[in-house]
Short mmCIF file of N, CA and C in Angstrom, two decimals:
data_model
loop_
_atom_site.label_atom_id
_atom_site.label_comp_id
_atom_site.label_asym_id
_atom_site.label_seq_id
_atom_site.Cartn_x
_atom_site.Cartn_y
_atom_site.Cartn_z
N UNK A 1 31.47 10.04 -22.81
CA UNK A 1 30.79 10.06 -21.54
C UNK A 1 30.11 8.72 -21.30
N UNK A 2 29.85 8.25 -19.93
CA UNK A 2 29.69 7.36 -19.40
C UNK A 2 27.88 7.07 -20.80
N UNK A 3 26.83 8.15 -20.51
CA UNK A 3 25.48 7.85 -21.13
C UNK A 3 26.55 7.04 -22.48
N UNK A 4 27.01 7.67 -23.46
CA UNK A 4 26.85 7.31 -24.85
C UNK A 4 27.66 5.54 -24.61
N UNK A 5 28.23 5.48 -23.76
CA UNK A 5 28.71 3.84 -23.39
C UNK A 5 27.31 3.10 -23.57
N UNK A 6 27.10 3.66 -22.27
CA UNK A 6 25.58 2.86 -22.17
C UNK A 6 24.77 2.50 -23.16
N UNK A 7 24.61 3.54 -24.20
CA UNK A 7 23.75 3.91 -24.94
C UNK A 7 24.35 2.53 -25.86
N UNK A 8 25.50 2.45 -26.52
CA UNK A 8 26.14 2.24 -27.28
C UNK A 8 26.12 0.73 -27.14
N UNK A 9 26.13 -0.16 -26.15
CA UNK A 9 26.07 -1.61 -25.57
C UNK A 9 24.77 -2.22 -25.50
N UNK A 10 23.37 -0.82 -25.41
CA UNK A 10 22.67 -1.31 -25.07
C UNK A 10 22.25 -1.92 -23.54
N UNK A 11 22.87 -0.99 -23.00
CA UNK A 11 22.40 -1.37 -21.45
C UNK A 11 21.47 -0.30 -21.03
N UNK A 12 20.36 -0.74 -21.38
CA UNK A 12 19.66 0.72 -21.14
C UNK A 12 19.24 0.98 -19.30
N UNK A 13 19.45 -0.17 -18.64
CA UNK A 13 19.56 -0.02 -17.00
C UNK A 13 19.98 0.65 -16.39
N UNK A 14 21.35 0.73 -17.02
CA UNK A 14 22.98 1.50 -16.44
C UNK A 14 22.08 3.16 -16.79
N UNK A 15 21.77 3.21 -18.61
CA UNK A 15 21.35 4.18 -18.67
C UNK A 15 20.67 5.06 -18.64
N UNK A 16 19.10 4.37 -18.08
CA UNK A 16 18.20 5.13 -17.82
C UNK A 16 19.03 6.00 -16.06
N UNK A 17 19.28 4.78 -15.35
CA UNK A 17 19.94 5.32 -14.00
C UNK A 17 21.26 6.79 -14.04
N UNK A 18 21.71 6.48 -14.79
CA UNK A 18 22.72 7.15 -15.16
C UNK A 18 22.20 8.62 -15.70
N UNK A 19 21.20 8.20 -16.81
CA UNK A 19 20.80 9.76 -17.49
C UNK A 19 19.78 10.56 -16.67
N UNK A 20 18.79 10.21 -16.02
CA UNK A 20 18.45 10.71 -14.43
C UNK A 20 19.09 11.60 -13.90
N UNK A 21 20.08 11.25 -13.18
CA UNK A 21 21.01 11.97 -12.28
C UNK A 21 21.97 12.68 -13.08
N UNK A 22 22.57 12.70 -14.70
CA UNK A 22 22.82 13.28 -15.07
C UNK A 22 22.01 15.12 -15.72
N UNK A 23 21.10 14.35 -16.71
CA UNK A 23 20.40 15.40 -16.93
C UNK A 23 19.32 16.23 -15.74
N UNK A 24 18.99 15.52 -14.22
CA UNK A 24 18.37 16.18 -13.40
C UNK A 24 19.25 17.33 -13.05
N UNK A 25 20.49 16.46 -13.07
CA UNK A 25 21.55 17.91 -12.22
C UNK A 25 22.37 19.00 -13.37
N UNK A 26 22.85 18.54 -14.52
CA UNK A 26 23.19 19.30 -15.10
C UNK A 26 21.69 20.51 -16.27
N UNK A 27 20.63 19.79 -16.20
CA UNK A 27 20.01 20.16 -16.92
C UNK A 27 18.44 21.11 -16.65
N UNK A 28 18.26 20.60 -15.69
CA UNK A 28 17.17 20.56 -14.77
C UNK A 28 16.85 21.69 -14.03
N UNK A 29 18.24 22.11 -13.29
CA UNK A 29 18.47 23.48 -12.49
C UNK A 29 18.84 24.60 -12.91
N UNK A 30 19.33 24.22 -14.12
CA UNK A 30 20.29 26.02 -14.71
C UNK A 30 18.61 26.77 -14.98
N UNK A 31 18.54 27.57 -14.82
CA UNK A 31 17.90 28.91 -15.26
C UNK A 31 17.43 28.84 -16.17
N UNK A 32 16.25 28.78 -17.09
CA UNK A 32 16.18 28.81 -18.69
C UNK A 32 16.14 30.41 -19.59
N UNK A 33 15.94 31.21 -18.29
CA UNK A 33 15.94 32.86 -18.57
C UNK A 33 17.85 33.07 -18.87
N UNK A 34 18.47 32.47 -18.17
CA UNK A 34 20.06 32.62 -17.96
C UNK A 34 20.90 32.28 -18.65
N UNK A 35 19.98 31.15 -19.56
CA UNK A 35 20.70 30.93 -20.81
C UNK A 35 20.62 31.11 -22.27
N UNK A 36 19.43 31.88 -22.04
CA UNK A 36 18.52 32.75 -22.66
C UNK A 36 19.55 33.71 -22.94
N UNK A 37 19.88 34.53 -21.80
CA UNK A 37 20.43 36.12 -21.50
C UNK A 37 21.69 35.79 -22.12
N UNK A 38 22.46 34.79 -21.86
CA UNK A 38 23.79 34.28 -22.43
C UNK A 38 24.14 34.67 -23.58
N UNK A 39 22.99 33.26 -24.39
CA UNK A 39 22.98 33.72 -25.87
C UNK A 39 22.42 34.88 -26.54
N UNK A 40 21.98 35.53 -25.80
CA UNK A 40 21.20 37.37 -26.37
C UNK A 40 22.74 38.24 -26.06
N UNK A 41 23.19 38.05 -25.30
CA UNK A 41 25.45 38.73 -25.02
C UNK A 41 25.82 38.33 -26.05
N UNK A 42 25.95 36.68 -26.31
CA UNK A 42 26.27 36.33 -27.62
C UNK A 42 26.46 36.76 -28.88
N UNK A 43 25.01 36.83 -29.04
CA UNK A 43 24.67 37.29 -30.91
C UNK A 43 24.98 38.94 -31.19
N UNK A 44 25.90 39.76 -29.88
CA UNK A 44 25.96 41.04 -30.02
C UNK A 44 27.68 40.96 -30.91
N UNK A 45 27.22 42.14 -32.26
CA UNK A 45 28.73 42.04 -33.02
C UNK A 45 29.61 42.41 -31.86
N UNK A 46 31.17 41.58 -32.39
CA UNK A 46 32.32 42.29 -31.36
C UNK A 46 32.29 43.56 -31.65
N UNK A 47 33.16 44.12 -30.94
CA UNK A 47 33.38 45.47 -30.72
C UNK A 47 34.05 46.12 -32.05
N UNK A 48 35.25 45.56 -32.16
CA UNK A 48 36.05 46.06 -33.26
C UNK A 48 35.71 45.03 -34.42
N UNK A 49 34.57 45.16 -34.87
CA UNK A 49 34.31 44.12 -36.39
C UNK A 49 34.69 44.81 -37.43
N UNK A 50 34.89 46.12 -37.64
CA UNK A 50 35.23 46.85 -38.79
C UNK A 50 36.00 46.48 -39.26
N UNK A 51 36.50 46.63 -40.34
CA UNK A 51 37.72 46.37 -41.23
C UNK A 51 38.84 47.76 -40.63
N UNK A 52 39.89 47.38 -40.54
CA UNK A 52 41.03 48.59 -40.80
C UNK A 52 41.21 49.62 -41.81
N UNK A 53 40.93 50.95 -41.75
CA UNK A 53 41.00 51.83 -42.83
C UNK A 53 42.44 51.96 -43.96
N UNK A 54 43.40 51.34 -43.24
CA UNK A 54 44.79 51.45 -44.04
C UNK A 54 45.08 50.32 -44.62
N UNK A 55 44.35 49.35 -44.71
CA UNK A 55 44.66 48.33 -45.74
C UNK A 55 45.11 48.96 -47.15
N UNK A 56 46.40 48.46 -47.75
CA UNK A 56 46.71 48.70 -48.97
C UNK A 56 45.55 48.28 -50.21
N UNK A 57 46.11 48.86 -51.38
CA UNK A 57 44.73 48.02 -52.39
C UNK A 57 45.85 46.70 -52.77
N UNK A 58 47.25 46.70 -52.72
CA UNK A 58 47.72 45.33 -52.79
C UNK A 58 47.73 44.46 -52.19
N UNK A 59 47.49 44.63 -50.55
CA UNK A 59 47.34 43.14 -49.61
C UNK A 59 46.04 43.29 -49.94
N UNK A 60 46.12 41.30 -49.74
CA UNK A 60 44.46 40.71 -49.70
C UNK A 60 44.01 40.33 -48.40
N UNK A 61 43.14 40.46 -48.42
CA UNK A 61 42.31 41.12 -47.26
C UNK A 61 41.46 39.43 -46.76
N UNK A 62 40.97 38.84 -45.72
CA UNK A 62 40.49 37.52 -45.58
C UNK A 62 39.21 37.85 -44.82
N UNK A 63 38.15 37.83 -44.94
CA UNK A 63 37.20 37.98 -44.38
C UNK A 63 36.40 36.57 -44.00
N UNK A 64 35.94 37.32 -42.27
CA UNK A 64 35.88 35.18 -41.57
C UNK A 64 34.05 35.44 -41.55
N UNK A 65 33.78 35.01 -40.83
CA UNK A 65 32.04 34.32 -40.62
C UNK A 65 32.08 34.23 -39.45
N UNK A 66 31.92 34.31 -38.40
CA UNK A 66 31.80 33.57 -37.37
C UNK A 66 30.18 33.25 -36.80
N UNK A 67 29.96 32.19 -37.13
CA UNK A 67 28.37 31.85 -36.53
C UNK A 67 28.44 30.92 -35.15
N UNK A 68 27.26 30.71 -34.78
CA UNK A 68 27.89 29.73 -33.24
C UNK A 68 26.33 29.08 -33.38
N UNK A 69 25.54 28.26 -32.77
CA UNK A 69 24.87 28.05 -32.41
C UNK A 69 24.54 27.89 -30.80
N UNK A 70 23.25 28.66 -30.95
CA UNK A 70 22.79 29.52 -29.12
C UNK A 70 22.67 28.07 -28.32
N UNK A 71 23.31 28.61 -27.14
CA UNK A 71 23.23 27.21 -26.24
C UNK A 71 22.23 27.08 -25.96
N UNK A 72 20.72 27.71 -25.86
CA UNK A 72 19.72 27.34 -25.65
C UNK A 72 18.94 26.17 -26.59
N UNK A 73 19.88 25.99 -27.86
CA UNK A 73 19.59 25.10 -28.75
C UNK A 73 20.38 23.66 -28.46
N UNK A 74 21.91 24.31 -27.96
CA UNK A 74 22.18 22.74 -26.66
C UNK A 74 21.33 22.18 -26.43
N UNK A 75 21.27 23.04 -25.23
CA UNK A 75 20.01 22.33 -23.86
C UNK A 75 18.79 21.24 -24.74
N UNK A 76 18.53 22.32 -25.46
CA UNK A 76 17.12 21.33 -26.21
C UNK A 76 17.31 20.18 -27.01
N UNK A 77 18.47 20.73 -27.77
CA UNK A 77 18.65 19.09 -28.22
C UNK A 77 19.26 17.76 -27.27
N UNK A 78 19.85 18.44 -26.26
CA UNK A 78 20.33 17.36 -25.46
C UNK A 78 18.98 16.79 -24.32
N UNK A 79 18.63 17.54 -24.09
CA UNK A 79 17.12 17.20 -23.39
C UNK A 79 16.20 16.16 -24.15
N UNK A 80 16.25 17.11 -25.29
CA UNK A 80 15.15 15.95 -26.68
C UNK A 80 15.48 14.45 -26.71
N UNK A 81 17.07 14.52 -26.87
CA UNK A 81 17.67 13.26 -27.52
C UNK A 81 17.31 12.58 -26.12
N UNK A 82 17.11 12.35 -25.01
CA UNK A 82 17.39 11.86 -24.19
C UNK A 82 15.62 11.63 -23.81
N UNK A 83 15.27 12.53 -23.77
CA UNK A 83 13.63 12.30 -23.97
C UNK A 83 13.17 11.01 -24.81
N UNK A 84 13.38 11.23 -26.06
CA UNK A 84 13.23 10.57 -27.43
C UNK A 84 13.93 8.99 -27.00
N UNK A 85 14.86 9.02 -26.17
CA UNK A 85 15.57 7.63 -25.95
C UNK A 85 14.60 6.77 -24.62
N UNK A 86 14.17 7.91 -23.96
CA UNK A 86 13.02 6.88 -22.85
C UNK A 86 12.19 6.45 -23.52
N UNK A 87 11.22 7.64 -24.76
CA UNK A 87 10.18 6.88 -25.37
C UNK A 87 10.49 5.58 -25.98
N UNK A 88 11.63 5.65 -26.96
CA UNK A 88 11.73 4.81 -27.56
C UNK A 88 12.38 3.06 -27.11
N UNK A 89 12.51 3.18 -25.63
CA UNK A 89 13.29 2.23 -24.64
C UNK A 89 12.75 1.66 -23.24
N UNK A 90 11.34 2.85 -22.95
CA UNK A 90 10.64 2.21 -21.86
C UNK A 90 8.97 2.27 -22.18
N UNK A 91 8.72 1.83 -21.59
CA UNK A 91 7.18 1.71 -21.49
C UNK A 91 6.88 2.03 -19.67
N UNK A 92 7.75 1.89 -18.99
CA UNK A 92 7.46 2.21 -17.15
C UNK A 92 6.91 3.76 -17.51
N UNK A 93 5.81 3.64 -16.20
CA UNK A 93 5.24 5.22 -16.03
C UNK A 93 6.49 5.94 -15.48
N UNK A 94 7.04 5.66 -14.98
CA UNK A 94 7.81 6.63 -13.87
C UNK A 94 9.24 7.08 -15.51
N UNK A 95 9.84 6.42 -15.51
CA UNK A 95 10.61 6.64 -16.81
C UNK A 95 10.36 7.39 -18.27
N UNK A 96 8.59 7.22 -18.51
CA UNK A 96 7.96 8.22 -19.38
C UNK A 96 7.70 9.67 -18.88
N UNK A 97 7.47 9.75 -17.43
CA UNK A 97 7.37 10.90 -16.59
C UNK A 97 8.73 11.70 -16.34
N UNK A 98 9.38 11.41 -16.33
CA UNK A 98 9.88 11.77 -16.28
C UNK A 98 11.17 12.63 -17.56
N UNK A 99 10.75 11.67 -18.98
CA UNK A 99 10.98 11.77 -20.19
C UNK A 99 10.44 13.13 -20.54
N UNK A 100 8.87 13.23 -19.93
CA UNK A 100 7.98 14.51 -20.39
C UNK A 100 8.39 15.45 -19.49
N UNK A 101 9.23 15.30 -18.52
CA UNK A 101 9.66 16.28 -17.42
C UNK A 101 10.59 17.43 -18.54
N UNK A 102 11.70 16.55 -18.70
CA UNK A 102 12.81 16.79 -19.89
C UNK A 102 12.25 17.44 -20.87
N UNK A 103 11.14 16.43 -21.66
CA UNK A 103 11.20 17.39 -23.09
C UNK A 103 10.19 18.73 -22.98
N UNK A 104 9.50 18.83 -21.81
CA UNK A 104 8.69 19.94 -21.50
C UNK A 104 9.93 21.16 -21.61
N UNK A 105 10.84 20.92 -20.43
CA UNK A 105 12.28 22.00 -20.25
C UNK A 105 12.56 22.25 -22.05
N UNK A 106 13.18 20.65 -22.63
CA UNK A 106 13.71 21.71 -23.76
C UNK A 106 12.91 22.38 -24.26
N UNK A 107 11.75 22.54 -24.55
CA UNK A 107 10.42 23.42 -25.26
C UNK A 107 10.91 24.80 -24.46
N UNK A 108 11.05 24.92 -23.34
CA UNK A 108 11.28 26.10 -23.14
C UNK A 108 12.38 26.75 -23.02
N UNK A 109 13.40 25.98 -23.82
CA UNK A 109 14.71 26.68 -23.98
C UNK A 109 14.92 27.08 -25.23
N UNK A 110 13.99 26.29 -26.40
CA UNK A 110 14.25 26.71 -28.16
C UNK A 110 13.04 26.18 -28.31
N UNK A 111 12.49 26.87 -29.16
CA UNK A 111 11.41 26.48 -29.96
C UNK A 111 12.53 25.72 -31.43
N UNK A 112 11.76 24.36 -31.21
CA UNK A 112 12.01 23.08 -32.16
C UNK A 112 10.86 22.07 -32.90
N UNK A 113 10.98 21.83 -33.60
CA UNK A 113 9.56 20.87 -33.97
C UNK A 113 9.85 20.16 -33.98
N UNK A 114 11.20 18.82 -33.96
CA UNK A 114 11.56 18.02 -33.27
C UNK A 114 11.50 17.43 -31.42
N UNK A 115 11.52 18.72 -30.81
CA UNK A 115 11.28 19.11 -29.66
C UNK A 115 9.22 18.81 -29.47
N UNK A 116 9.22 19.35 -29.91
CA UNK A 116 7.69 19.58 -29.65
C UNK A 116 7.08 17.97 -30.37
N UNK A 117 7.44 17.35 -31.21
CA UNK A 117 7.22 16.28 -31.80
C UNK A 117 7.27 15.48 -30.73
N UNK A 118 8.85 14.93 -29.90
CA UNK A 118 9.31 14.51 -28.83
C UNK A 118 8.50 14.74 -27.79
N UNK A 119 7.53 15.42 -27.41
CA UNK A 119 6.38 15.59 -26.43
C UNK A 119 5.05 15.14 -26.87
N UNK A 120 4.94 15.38 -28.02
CA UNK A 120 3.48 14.85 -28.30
C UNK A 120 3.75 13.25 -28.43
N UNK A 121 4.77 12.68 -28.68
CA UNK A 121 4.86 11.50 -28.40
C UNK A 121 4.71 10.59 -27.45
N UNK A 122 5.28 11.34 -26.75
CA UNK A 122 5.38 10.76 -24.64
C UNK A 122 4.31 11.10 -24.19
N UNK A 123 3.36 12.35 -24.86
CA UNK A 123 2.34 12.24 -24.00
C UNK A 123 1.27 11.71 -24.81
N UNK A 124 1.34 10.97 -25.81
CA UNK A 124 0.45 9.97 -26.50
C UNK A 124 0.51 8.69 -26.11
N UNK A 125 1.89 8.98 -25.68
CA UNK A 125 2.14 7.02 -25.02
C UNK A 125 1.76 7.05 -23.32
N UNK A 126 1.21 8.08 -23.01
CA UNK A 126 0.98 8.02 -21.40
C UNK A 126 -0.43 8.66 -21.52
N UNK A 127 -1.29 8.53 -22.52
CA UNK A 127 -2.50 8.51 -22.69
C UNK A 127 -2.88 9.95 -22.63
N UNK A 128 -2.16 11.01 -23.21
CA UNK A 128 -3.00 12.30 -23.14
C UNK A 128 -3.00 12.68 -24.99
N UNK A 129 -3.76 11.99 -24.95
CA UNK A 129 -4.15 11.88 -26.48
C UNK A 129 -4.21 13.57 -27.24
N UNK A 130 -5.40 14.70 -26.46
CA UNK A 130 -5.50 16.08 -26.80
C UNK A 130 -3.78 16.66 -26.67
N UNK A 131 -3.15 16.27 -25.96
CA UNK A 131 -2.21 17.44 -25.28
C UNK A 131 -1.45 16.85 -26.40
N UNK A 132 -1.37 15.76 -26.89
CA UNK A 132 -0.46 14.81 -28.21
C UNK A 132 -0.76 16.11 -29.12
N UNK A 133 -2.08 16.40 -29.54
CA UNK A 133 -2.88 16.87 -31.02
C UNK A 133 -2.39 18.44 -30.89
N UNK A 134 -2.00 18.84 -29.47
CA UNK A 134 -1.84 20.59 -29.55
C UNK A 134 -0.51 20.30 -30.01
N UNK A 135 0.55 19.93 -29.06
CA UNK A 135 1.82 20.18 -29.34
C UNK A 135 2.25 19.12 -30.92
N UNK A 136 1.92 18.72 -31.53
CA UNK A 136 2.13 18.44 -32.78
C UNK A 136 1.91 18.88 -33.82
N UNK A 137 0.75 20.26 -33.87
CA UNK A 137 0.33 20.77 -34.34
C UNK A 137 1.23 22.14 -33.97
N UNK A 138 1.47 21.71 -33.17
CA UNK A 138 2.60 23.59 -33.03
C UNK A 138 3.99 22.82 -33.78
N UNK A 139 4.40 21.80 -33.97
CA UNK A 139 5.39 21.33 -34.26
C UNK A 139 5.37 21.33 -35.62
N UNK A 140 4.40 21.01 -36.37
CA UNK A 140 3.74 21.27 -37.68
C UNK A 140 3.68 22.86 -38.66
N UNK A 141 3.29 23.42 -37.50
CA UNK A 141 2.83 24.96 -37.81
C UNK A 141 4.63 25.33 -38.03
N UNK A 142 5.28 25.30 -37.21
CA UNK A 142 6.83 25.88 -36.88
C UNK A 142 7.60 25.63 -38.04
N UNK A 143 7.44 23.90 -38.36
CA UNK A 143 8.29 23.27 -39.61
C UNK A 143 7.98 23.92 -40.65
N UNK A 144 6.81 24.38 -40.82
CA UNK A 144 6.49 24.75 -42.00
C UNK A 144 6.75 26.38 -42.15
N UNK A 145 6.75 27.12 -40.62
CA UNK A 145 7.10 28.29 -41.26
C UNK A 145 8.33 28.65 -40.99
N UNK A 146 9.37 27.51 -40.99
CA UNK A 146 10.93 27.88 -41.13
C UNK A 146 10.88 27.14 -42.70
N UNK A 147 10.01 26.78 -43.32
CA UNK A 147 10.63 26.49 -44.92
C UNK A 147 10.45 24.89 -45.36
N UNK A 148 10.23 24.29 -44.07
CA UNK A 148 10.57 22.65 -43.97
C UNK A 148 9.03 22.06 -44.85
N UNK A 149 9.11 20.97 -45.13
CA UNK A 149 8.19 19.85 -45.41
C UNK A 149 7.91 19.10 -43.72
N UNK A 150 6.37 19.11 -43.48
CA UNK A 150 6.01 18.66 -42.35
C UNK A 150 4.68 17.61 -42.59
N UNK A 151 5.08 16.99 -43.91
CA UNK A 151 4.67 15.86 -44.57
C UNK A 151 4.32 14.61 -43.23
N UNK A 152 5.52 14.10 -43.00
CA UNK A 152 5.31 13.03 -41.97
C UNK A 152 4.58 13.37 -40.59
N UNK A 153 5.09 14.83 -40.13
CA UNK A 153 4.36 15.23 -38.46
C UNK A 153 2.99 15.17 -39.34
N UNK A 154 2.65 15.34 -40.27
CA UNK A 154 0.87 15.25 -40.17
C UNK A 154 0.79 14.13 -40.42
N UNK A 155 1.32 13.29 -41.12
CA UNK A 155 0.86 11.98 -41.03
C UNK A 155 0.78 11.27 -39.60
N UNK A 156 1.69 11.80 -38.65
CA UNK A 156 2.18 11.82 -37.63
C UNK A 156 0.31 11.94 -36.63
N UNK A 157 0.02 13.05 -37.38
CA UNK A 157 -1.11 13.87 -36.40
C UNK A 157 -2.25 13.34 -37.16
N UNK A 158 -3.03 12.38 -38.25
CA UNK A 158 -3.23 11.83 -38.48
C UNK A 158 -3.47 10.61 -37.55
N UNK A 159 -2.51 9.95 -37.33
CA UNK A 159 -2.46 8.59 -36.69
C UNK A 159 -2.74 8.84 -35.09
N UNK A 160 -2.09 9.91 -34.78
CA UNK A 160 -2.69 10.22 -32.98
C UNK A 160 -4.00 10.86 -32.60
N UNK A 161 -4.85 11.51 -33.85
CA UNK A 161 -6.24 11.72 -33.46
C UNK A 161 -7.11 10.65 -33.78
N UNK A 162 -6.45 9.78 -35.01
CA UNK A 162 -7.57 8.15 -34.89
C UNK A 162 -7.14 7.51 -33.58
N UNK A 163 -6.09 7.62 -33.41
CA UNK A 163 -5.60 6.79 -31.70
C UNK A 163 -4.62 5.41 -32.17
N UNK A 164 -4.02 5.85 -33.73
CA UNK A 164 -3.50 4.37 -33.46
C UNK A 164 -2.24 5.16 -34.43
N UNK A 165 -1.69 5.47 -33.34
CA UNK A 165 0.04 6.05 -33.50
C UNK A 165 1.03 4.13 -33.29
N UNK A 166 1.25 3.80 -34.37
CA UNK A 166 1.55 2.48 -33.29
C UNK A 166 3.32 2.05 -33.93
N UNK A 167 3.48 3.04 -35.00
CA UNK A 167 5.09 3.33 -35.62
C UNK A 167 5.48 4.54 -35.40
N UNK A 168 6.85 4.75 -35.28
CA UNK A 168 7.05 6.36 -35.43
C UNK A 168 8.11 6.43 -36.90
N UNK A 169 7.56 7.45 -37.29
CA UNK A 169 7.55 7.81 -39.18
C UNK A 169 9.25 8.45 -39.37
N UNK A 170 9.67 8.69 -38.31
CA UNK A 170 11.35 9.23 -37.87
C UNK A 170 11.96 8.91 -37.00
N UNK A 171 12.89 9.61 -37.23
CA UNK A 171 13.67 9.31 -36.14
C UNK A 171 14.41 11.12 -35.84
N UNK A 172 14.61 10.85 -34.10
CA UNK A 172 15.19 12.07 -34.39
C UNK A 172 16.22 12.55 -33.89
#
């Protein structure tokens, strides 16, 4: 796609313009309840998952997996990544505003601590220092109770309540 060109050359002009009008229209308008409802149809077993009762005991039998990941986890990572690319590429108000427009949406399509990291960032760099300390701290709380090490987000949250966030400790 045209963004990852951009992305890829380093024209970040083409691509801030470009990812705008992309993610406003493809991303912006869908429903977040609708894709919600999608993936809740989704995760329902098929119909006929049973095994067949007449299998011989001499044929071998192949049993599959099928996992998917919920498109509501799309949306968010594609929102994030694109969020995460204004912070890390503009300093303009209007281009950070619009960054926090984005990563606000993915927050409400998956709960992520990458996601939520990606907001306390943008809104540390556009001076809302408190709103930095909540959502990093939910980003913190989350990592840790899916199993993760959330070592760096506190170092992370550390550096944005002294006020001098002035590296970022990842990438994401």
């Amino acid at each position: 796609k045209k963004l990852d060109y951009f992305m890829g050359v380093n024209d970040t002009t083409n691509y801030f313009k470009s990812a705008i009008a992309y993610y406003d229209h493809y991303y912006m308008t869908i429903s977040v309840d609708s894709i919600k409802r999608t993936d809740s149809s989704r995760s329902r077993p098929p119909v006929n998952s049973k095994p067949s009762p007449d299998v011989s005991a001499t044929s071998k039998s192949v049993i599959k997996t099928i996992s998917y990941s919920p498109i509501a986890q799309y949306y968010t990572r594609e929102l994030n990544n694109a969020a995460w690319y204004f912070y890390k590429n503009s300093s303009n108000p209007d281009m950070l505003s619009k960054a926090i427009e984005w990563s606000a949406r993915s927050n409400e399509f998956f709960n992520n601590y990458d996601a939520m990291d990606t907001y306390a960032h943008l809104l540390f760099k556009t001076n809302n220092r408190n709103g930095a300390v909540v959502w990093l701290q939910k980003a913190i709380t989350l990592k840790k109770e899916r199993g993760f090490n959330a070592e760096l987000l506190e170092k992370e949250l550390s550096a944005i309540q002294s006020g001098a966030l002035t590296i970022d400790l990842h990438e994401h």
